[in-house]
Each structure stands twice: as structure tokens, then as C-alpha cells.
Coordinates of C-alpha atoms in Angstrom, one line a residue:
Chain A
X1 CA 128.4 -34.8 60.1
X2 CA 127.9 -36.9 63.3
X3 CA 124.4 -38.5 63.8
X4 CA 123.9 -36.7 67.0
X5 CA 124.4 -33.3 65.3
X6 CA 122.2 -34.4 62.5
X7 CA 119.5 -35.6 64.9
X8 CA 119.7 -32.0 66.5
X9 CA 119.5 -30.5 62.9
X10 CA 116.4 -32.4 62.0
X11 CA 114.8 -31.6 65.3
X12 CA 115.4 -27.9 64.7
X13 CA 114.3 -28.0 61.1
X14 CA 111.0 -30.0 61.9
X15 CA 110.2 -27.5 64.8
X16 CA 111.0 -24.5 62.6
X17 CA 108.8 -25.8 59.6
X18 CA 105.8 -26.9 61.9
X19 CA 106.0 -23.4 63.7
X20 CA 105.0 -21.9 60.5
X21 CA 102.1 -24.1 59.8
X22 CA 100.8 -27.7 60.5
X23 CA 101.8 -30.5 58.2
X24 CA 101.5 -34.1 57.8
X25 CA 104.6 -36.4 57.3
X26 CA 105.0 -36.4 53.5
X27 CA 104.3 -32.7 53.2
X28 CA 107.2 -32.2 55.9
X29 CA 109.6 -34.3 54.0
X30 CA 108.9 -32.2 50.8
X31 CA 109.2 -29.0 52.7
X32 CA 112.5 -30.0 54.2
X33 CA 113.9 -30.7 50.6
X34 CA 112.5 -27.6 49.2
X35 CA 113.6 -25.2 52.1
X36 CA 117.2 -26.7 52.5
X37 CA 117.5 -26.6 48.7
X38 CA 118.1 -30.5 49.0
X39 CA 121.2 -29.8 51.2
X40 CA 119.8 -31.6 53.9
X41 CA 117.9 -34.9 53.4
X42 CA 116.1 -36.1 56.8
X43 CA 115.6 -39.7 55.7
X44 CA 112.0 -40.2 55.1
X45 CA 111.7 -43.2 57.3
X46 CA 113.6 -41.4 60.2
X47 CA 111.0 -38.6 60.0
X48 CA 108.2 -40.4 61.7
X49 CA 110.1 -41.8 64.8
X50 CA 111.5 -38.3 65.1
X51 CA 108.1 -36.7 64.8
X52 CA 106.8 -39.3 67.5
X53 CA 109.6 -38.6 69.9
X54 CA 108.9 -34.9 69.6
X55 CA 105.3 -35.5 70.3
X56 CA 106.3 -37.8 73.3
X57 CA 108.2 -34.9 74.7
X58 CA 105.3 -32.6 74.4
X59 CA 106.8 -30.4 71.7
X60 CA 104.5 -31.5 68.9
X61 CA 100.8 -32.1 69.0
X62 CA 99.2 -34.7 66.3
X63 CA 95.8 -34.4 65.2
X64 CA 94.0 -36.7 62.6
X65 CA 92.2 -34.9 59.8
X66 CA 90.3 -36.1 56.8
X67 CA 91.5 -34.2 53.7
X68 CA 90.2 -35.2 50.2
X69 CA 88.9 -38.3 51.5
X70 CA 92.1 -39.4 53.3
X71 CA 93.0 -39.5 56.9
X72 CA 96.2 -37.7 57.6
X73 CA 98.0 -37.0 60.8
X74 CA 98.9 -33.3 60.9
X75 CA 101.6 -32.1 63.3
X76 CA 101.7 -28.7 64.9
X77 CA 104.2 -27.0 67.7
X78 CA 103.0 -26.8 71.1
X79 CA 103.8 -23.8 73.3
X80 CA 106.5 -26.0 75.0
X81 CA 107.7 -26.8 71.4
X82 CA 107.9 -23.1 70.7
X83 CA 110.0 -22.5 73.8
X84 CA 112.3 -25.3 72.7
X85 CA 112.5 -24.0 69.2
X86 CA 113.7 -20.6 70.5
X87 CA 116.2 -22.3 72.7
X88 CA 117.5 -24.4 69.9
X89 CA 117.7 -21.5 67.5
X90 CA 119.9 -19.4 70.0
X91 CA 122.3 -22.5 70.3
X92 CA 122.3 -23.1 66.6
X93 CA 123.2 -19.4 66.0
X94 CA 125.9 -19.5 68.7
X95 CA 127.4 -22.6 67.2
X96 CA 127.1 -21.4 63.7
X97 CA 128.7 -18.0 64.6
X98 CA 131.6 -19.9 66.3
X99 CA 132.1 -22.1 63.3
X100 CA 132.2 -19.1 61.0
X101 CA 134.6 -17.3 63.2
X102 CA 137.0 -20.3 63.3
X103 CA 136.6 -20.8 59.4
X104 CA 137.3 -17.1 58.8
X105 CA 140.2 -17.2 61.2
X106 CA 141.7 -20.3 59.4
X107 CA 141.2 -18.8 55.9
X108 CA 142.2 -15.4 56.7
Chain B
X1 CA 101.4 -55.1 58.2
X2 CA 100.2 -57.4 61.1
X3 CA 103.5 -58.8 61.5
X4 CA 105.2 -55.4 62.0
X5 CA 102.5 -54.4 64.2
X6 CA 103.1 -57.4 66.4
X7 CA 106.9 -56.5 66.4
X8 CA 106.3 -52.9 67.5
X9 CA 103.7 -53.8 70.2
X10 CA 106.0 -56.8 71.5
X11 CA 108.8 -54.2 71.5
X12 CA 107.0 -52.1 73.9
X13 CA 105.4 -49.6 71.7
X14 CA 101.7 -48.8 72.6
X15 CA 99.2 -50.5 70.3
X16 CA 97.8 -47.0 69.1
X17 CA 101.1 -45.6 68.5
X18 CA 102.0 -48.7 66.6
X19 CA 99.0 -48.6 64.3
X20 CA 99.6 -45.0 63.7
X21 CA 103.3 -45.3 62.8
X22 CA 102.5 -48.2 60.4
X23 CA 99.6 -46.2 58.8
X24 CA 101.9 -43.1 58.4
X25 CA 104.5 -45.2 56.8
X26 CA 101.9 -46.7 54.4
X27 CA 100.5 -43.4 53.4
X28 CA 103.8 -41.8 52.9
X29 CA 104.8 -44.5 50.6
X30 CA 101.5 -44.2 48.8
X31 CA 102.1 -40.4 48.4
X32 CA 105.7 -41.1 46.9
X33 CA 104.2 -43.5 44.3
X34 CA 101.6 -41.1 43.3
X35 CA 104.0 -38.2 43.0
X36 CA 106.3 -40.3 40.7
X37 CA 103.3 -41.4 38.6
X38 CA 102.3 -37.9 38.1
X39 CA 106.0 -37.2 36.9
X40 CA 105.2 -39.9 34.3
X41 CA 107.1 -42.8 35.6
X42 CA 106.0 -46.4 35.3
X43 CA 104.2 -48.1 38.2
X44 CA 107.4 -50.3 38.8
X45 CA 109.9 -47.2 38.8
X46 CA 107.4 -45.4 41.2
X47 CA 107.4 -48.4 43.5
X48 CA 111.2 -48.6 43.2
X49 CA 111.5 -45.0 44.2
X50 CA 109.3 -45.4 47.2
X51 CA 111.4 -48.2 48.4
X52 CA 114.7 -46.5 48.0
X53 CA 113.3 -43.3 49.8
X54 CA 111.5 -44.9 52.7
X55 CA 113.5 -48.2 52.9
X56 CA 111.9 -51.6 54.0
X57 CA 109.1 -51.7 56.7
X58 CA 111.4 -53.9 58.7
X59 CA 114.1 -51.3 59.1
X60 CA 111.3 -48.7 60.0
X61 CA 110.2 -51.0 62.7
X62 CA 113.8 -51.2 64.0
X63 CA 114.3 -47.6 64.0
X64 CA 111.4 -47.0 66.1
X65 CA 112.1 -49.9 68.4
X66 CA 115.5 -48.2 68.9
X67 CA 113.9 -45.2 70.5
X68 CA 113.4 -45.9 74.2
X69 CA 111.3 -42.7 74.6
X70 CA 108.6 -44.3 72.2
X71 CA 108.0 -47.2 74.5
X72 CA 104.9 -47.1 76.5
X73 CA 104.5 -46.6 80.2
X74 CA 103.4 -50.2 80.6
X75 CA 106.7 -51.4 78.8
X76 CA 108.8 -49.1 80.9
X77 CA 107.3 -49.7 84.4
X78 CA 105.0 -52.8 84.1
X79 CA 104.9 -53.1 88.0
X80 CA 103.2 -49.8 88.1
X81 CA 100.9 -50.4 85.1
X82 CA 99.7 -53.8 85.9
X83 CA 99.9 -53.9 89.7
X84 CA 100.0 -50.7 91.6
X85 CA 98.0 -48.4 89.4
X86 CA 95.1 -50.9 88.8
X87 CA 95.0 -51.6 92.7
X88 CA 94.7 -47.8 93.4
X89 CA 92.2 -47.4 90.7
X90 CA 90.1 -50.3 92.1
X91 CA 90.3 -48.7 95.6
X92 CA 89.3 -45.3 94.4
X93 CA 86.4 -46.8 92.1
X94 CA 85.2 -48.8 95.2
X95 CA 84.7 -45.5 97.2
X96 CA 83.1 -43.9 94.2
X97 CA 80.9 -46.9 93.7
X98 CA 80.0 -46.9 97.4
X99 CA 79.0 -43.2 97.4
X100 CA 77.0 -43.6 94.2
X101 CA 75.0 -46.6 95.6
X102 CA 74.3 -44.5 98.8
X103 CA 72.8 -41.7 96.7
X104 CA 70.9 -44.0 94.2
X105 CA 69.3 -46.1 97.1
X106 CA 68.2 -42.6 98.6
X107 CA 66.7 -41.8 95.5
X108 CA 65.2 -45.3 95.0
X109 CA 63.7 -45.1 98.5
X110 CA 61.5 -42.2 97.3
X111 CA 60.2 -43.8 94.3
X112 CA 59.5 -47.3 95.3
X113 CA 59.0 -49.2 98.5
X114 CA 62.1 -49.5 100.3
X115 CA 61.9 -52.0 103.3
X116 CA 62.8 -55.6 104.3
X117 CA 59.5 -57.0 103.2
X118 CA 59.7 -55.6 99.7
X119 CA 61.0 -58.1 97.1
X120 CA 62.2 -55.2 94.8
X121 CA 64.2 -53.7 97.9
X122 CA 65.7 -57.1 98.5
X123 CA 66.8 -57.5 94.8
X124 CA 68.3 -54.0 94.6
X125 CA 70.2 -54.4 98.0
X126 CA 71.5 -57.7 96.8
X127 CA 72.4 -56.5 93.4
X128 CA 74.4 -53.6 95.1
X129 CA 76.3 -55.8 97.3
X130 CA 77.0 -58.2 94.4
X131 CA 78.4 -55.3 92.4
X132 CA 80.7 -54.2 95.1
X133 CA 81.9 -57.5 96.2
X134 CA 82.2 -59.5 93.1
X135 CA 81.5 -57.5 89.9
X136 CA 83.7 -54.5 90.3
X137 CA 86.7 -56.7 91.4
X138 CA 86.1 -58.7 88.5
X139 CA 85.9 -55.9 85.9
X140 CA 89.0 -54.4 87.4
X141 CA 91.0 -57.4 87.3
X142 CA 89.6 -58.6 84.0
X143 CA 90.8 -55.0 82.6
X144 CA 94.3 -55.7 83.8
X145 CA 94.3 -59.1 81.9
X146 CA 92.8 -57.5 78.6
X147 CA 95.3 -54.7 78.8
X148 CA 98.4 -56.9 79.4
X149 CA 97.5 -59.3 76.6
X150 CA 96.6 -56.5 74.3
X151 CA 100.0 -55.0 74.9
X152 CA 101.8 -58.2 74.7
X153 CA 103.4 -57.9 78.2
X154 CA 104.8 -60.9 80.1
X155 CA 102.3 -62.3 82.6
X156 CA 104.0 -62.0 85.9
X157 CA 102.9 -58.4 86.7
X158 CA 99.3 -58.9 85.5
X159 CA 99.1 -61.9 87.7
X160 CA 100.2 -60.0 90.6
X161 CA 98.0 -57.2 89.9
X162 CA 95.0 -59.5 89.7
X163 CA 95.9 -61.2 92.9
X164 CA 96.3 -57.9 94.6
X165 CA 92.7 -56.7 93.4
X166 CA 91.3 -60.0 94.4
X167 CA 92.9 -59.8 97.8
X168 CA 91.7 -56.2 98.3
X169 CA 88.2 -57.2 97.4
X170 CA 88.2 -60.1 100.0
X171 CA 89.1 -57.6 102.8
X172 CA 86.1 -55.5 102.1
X173 CA 82.9 -55.7 104.3
X174 CA 79.9 -54.4 102.6
X175 CA 76.3 -54.8 103.7
X176 CA 72.9 -53.1 103.1
X177 CA 70.5 -53.5 106.0
X178 CA 66.9 -52.8 104.8
X179 CA 64.4 -50.9 107.1
X180 CA 62.0 -53.0 109.1
X181 CA 59.1 -51.2 110.5
X182 CA 60.3 -48.1 112.3
X183 CA 63.9 -49.3 112.4
X184 CA 65.7 -47.4 109.9
X185 CA 67.9 -49.3 107.3
X186 CA 71.7 -48.7 106.9
X187 CA 74.7 -49.1 104.4
X188 CA 77.9 -50.1 106.0
X189 CA 81.2 -50.7 104.4
X190 CA 84.7 -51.2 105.6
X191 CA 88.0 -53.0 105.2
X192 CA 89.8 -55.2 107.7
X193 CA 92.0 -58.3 108.0
X194 CA 91.9 -60.8 110.9
X195 CA 94.7 -62.7 112.8
X196 CA 92.2 -65.4 113.5
X197 CA 93.4 -68.3 111.3
X198 CA 89.9 -69.5 110.3
X199 CA 88.9 -65.8 109.0
X200 CA 92.3 -65.6 107.4
X201 CA 91.7 -68.9 105.5
X202 CA 88.4 -67.5 104.5
X203 CA 89.9 -64.4 103.1
X204 CA 92.6 -66.4 101.1
X205 CA 89.7 -68.7 99.8
X206 CA 87.7 -65.7 98.7
X207 CA 90.9 -64.2 97.1
X208 CA 91.3 -67.4 95.1
X209 CA 87.6 -67.5 94.1
X210 CA 87.8 -63.9 92.8
X211 CA 91.1 -64.4 91.2
X212 CA 90.6 -67.9 89.4
X213 CA 88.1 -66.8 86.8
X214 CA 90.2 -63.8 85.9
X215 CA 93.5 -65.8 85.8
X216 CA 91.6 -68.4 83.5
X217 CA 90.5 -65.3 81.4
X218 CA 94.1 -64.1 81.3
X219 CA 95.5 -67.4 80.4
X220 CA 92.8 -68.0 77.5
X221 CA 93.4 -64.6 75.9
X222 CA 97.2 -65.0 76.2
X223 CA 97.0 -68.5 74.4
X224 CA 94.6 -67.2 71.9
X225 CA 97.0 -64.3 71.1
X226 CA 100.1 -66.7 70.8
X227 CA 98.0 -68.8 68.5
X228 CA 97.0 -65.8 66.2
X229 CA 100.5 -64.7 66.2
X230 CA 101.8 -68.0 65.0
X231 CA 99.1 -68.2 62.3

């Protein structure tokens, strides 16, 4: 898979997971592994540059919170991020349908 | 982590973001180690697992530096951050300070004697003038110096910014005339430049007088920072 496509996938996954509830980095890495049944491994050190980029673009909001004596940076999706997620979801479905159709045609 | 912080900030990432990135990396690593220890692994294996999953800090730094969108405004547009914006902010703050002094003196004249014969009136008027003409420009220019050194930027744009603030401050006329007898006092302010060589020379001399201590501060902060980085 090309890195550009993977970058789009990780962006989609992060926005999708954070739209459900706010999470901190380690929690997100675990959630990605669990929800994708380990099919997709977003490199854990790539996670933070991606989260900061999404925050910089205004799609995520970061908030420090003290939990069990430790300060964590929790990320949540902004309203601009929700719009971006809706757009990416539509795009992703369009591409996935196209790929399914092409695979179906070549196997059928 | 200091070394990596230096690399991130020198690479154009804002100090606050750089600190946060490194803290998040560190916390994430600690979480992986804890998770593996809870699974019954030895400390050594847990550390190795964390290294494998997260990679080296150096690679993490490189990954962040490879993203231009993470670079701060001052790294992307140093001319705006260290010259244009401070100059505009200084001009705006002068207007605000002038208005504040006008209202504060109005209040002061109701609670204390306010005339040319009063020692306290003379002190207040002198302090307000000193603030507008010398302290405010020094604070504005020094902020540019501190910000530039904190962000590890090259010195050219901060020097230009400091010179512009000092020049603007030297063009300002500000005076408070205290009331004498029945003659009312006044507060006057303006900005102007003269084509008269003597006045122009005086403006430049005042510009140099205002800029010199701040440039000295900039150089001192810069050399101290460089020394710290070497150590």
C-alpha cells in the first residue's frame, strides 16, 4: 500500500475513533489495533506527528487532563473535523466500492 | 530529552509543541513498558518491546521535522513574526497606553493635587512620559529578542524588528503639560519625521540609543543559549 494511501487511512481511522470519544495517544494506538483486528498498524511513533498535524489543521482539539495522577493529552474531534470525517467517509466508500467492483469483475 | 527538544525547536517547531511531542512520546513509551510488565515480561524485554514499537527518539524527531505543517508561524514567516507584527503591535499598544494615561490622569487629578507646582504631579507626568517614550519601546523590542532566542531563530529579522520599533519610538512626540493657575493642562502626542538634517540626526541618535540596550540583550541571550546548547 502506498504511503499516501496509508496516510489517508490513518487520518480516517483517527478521526473516526476520536469522533466516538476522546482519547490519548496510547489509548488510540490500542484502539486502532483492536478495531482493525491488527490488520492495520499505524506506526506508534507516526501517531503523534499525525495527531499534531490534524490538530494544526483544526480537525482535532487537544486538552491536558490529569488522570490517576498523570497528565494526559486527550484528543477530540472539532466540528470542522466532523465535516472532514464525513467527506473522507464518502470518499473512502466510493473508492472501496470501485475496488470491490473491479475485483468482482476480474474474478467473475 | 533536552537534545531532542533543541533539535525540534531549531527545526522550526514551536517550543510548546516540541515539549508536548516529547512528553507524549515519553508517556507512550512508559505505557508500553507498563503494559508488557503486566503481561509478566521482564523489565528488559518490556523496554525492548517499547523500543521496537516506538522506535528511537531521534527517528521520532526526524518524522516531526519532516512535516512542514508542524512548523511554527515564526519559522515559516520570520519577517512577519519578528518585524512586521511586533511593529504593528507596538503601534497599537502605544495608542492604548496613550488612552489609558489620559483616563488615569483624569482620575488622578480628582484624588490628588494636579498642577505644575505639585511635586507628585510632576513625578506622575514624568513617569507617564518615560513610559511612553522609553519603557514601552524597550519592553516591545525586548519581547522580540526574547521570543527570537527562545525559538532559536536567526538574528537578522529580530534585529530589523528591534530597529523598526526603536525608530518608530524616536518619531513619537509625547508631552504632558501640567495646569498652571487657571491655565488648563494638556496631553499631546503625535508622530512625525523631519527633513531637517539636525533633527534627522537626532532621530537616528535616539533610535540608536533605544536599540543599543535591546541589541545587547539579544546578543547576550543568544550567546548564553549557544553556550547552553554546547554544554
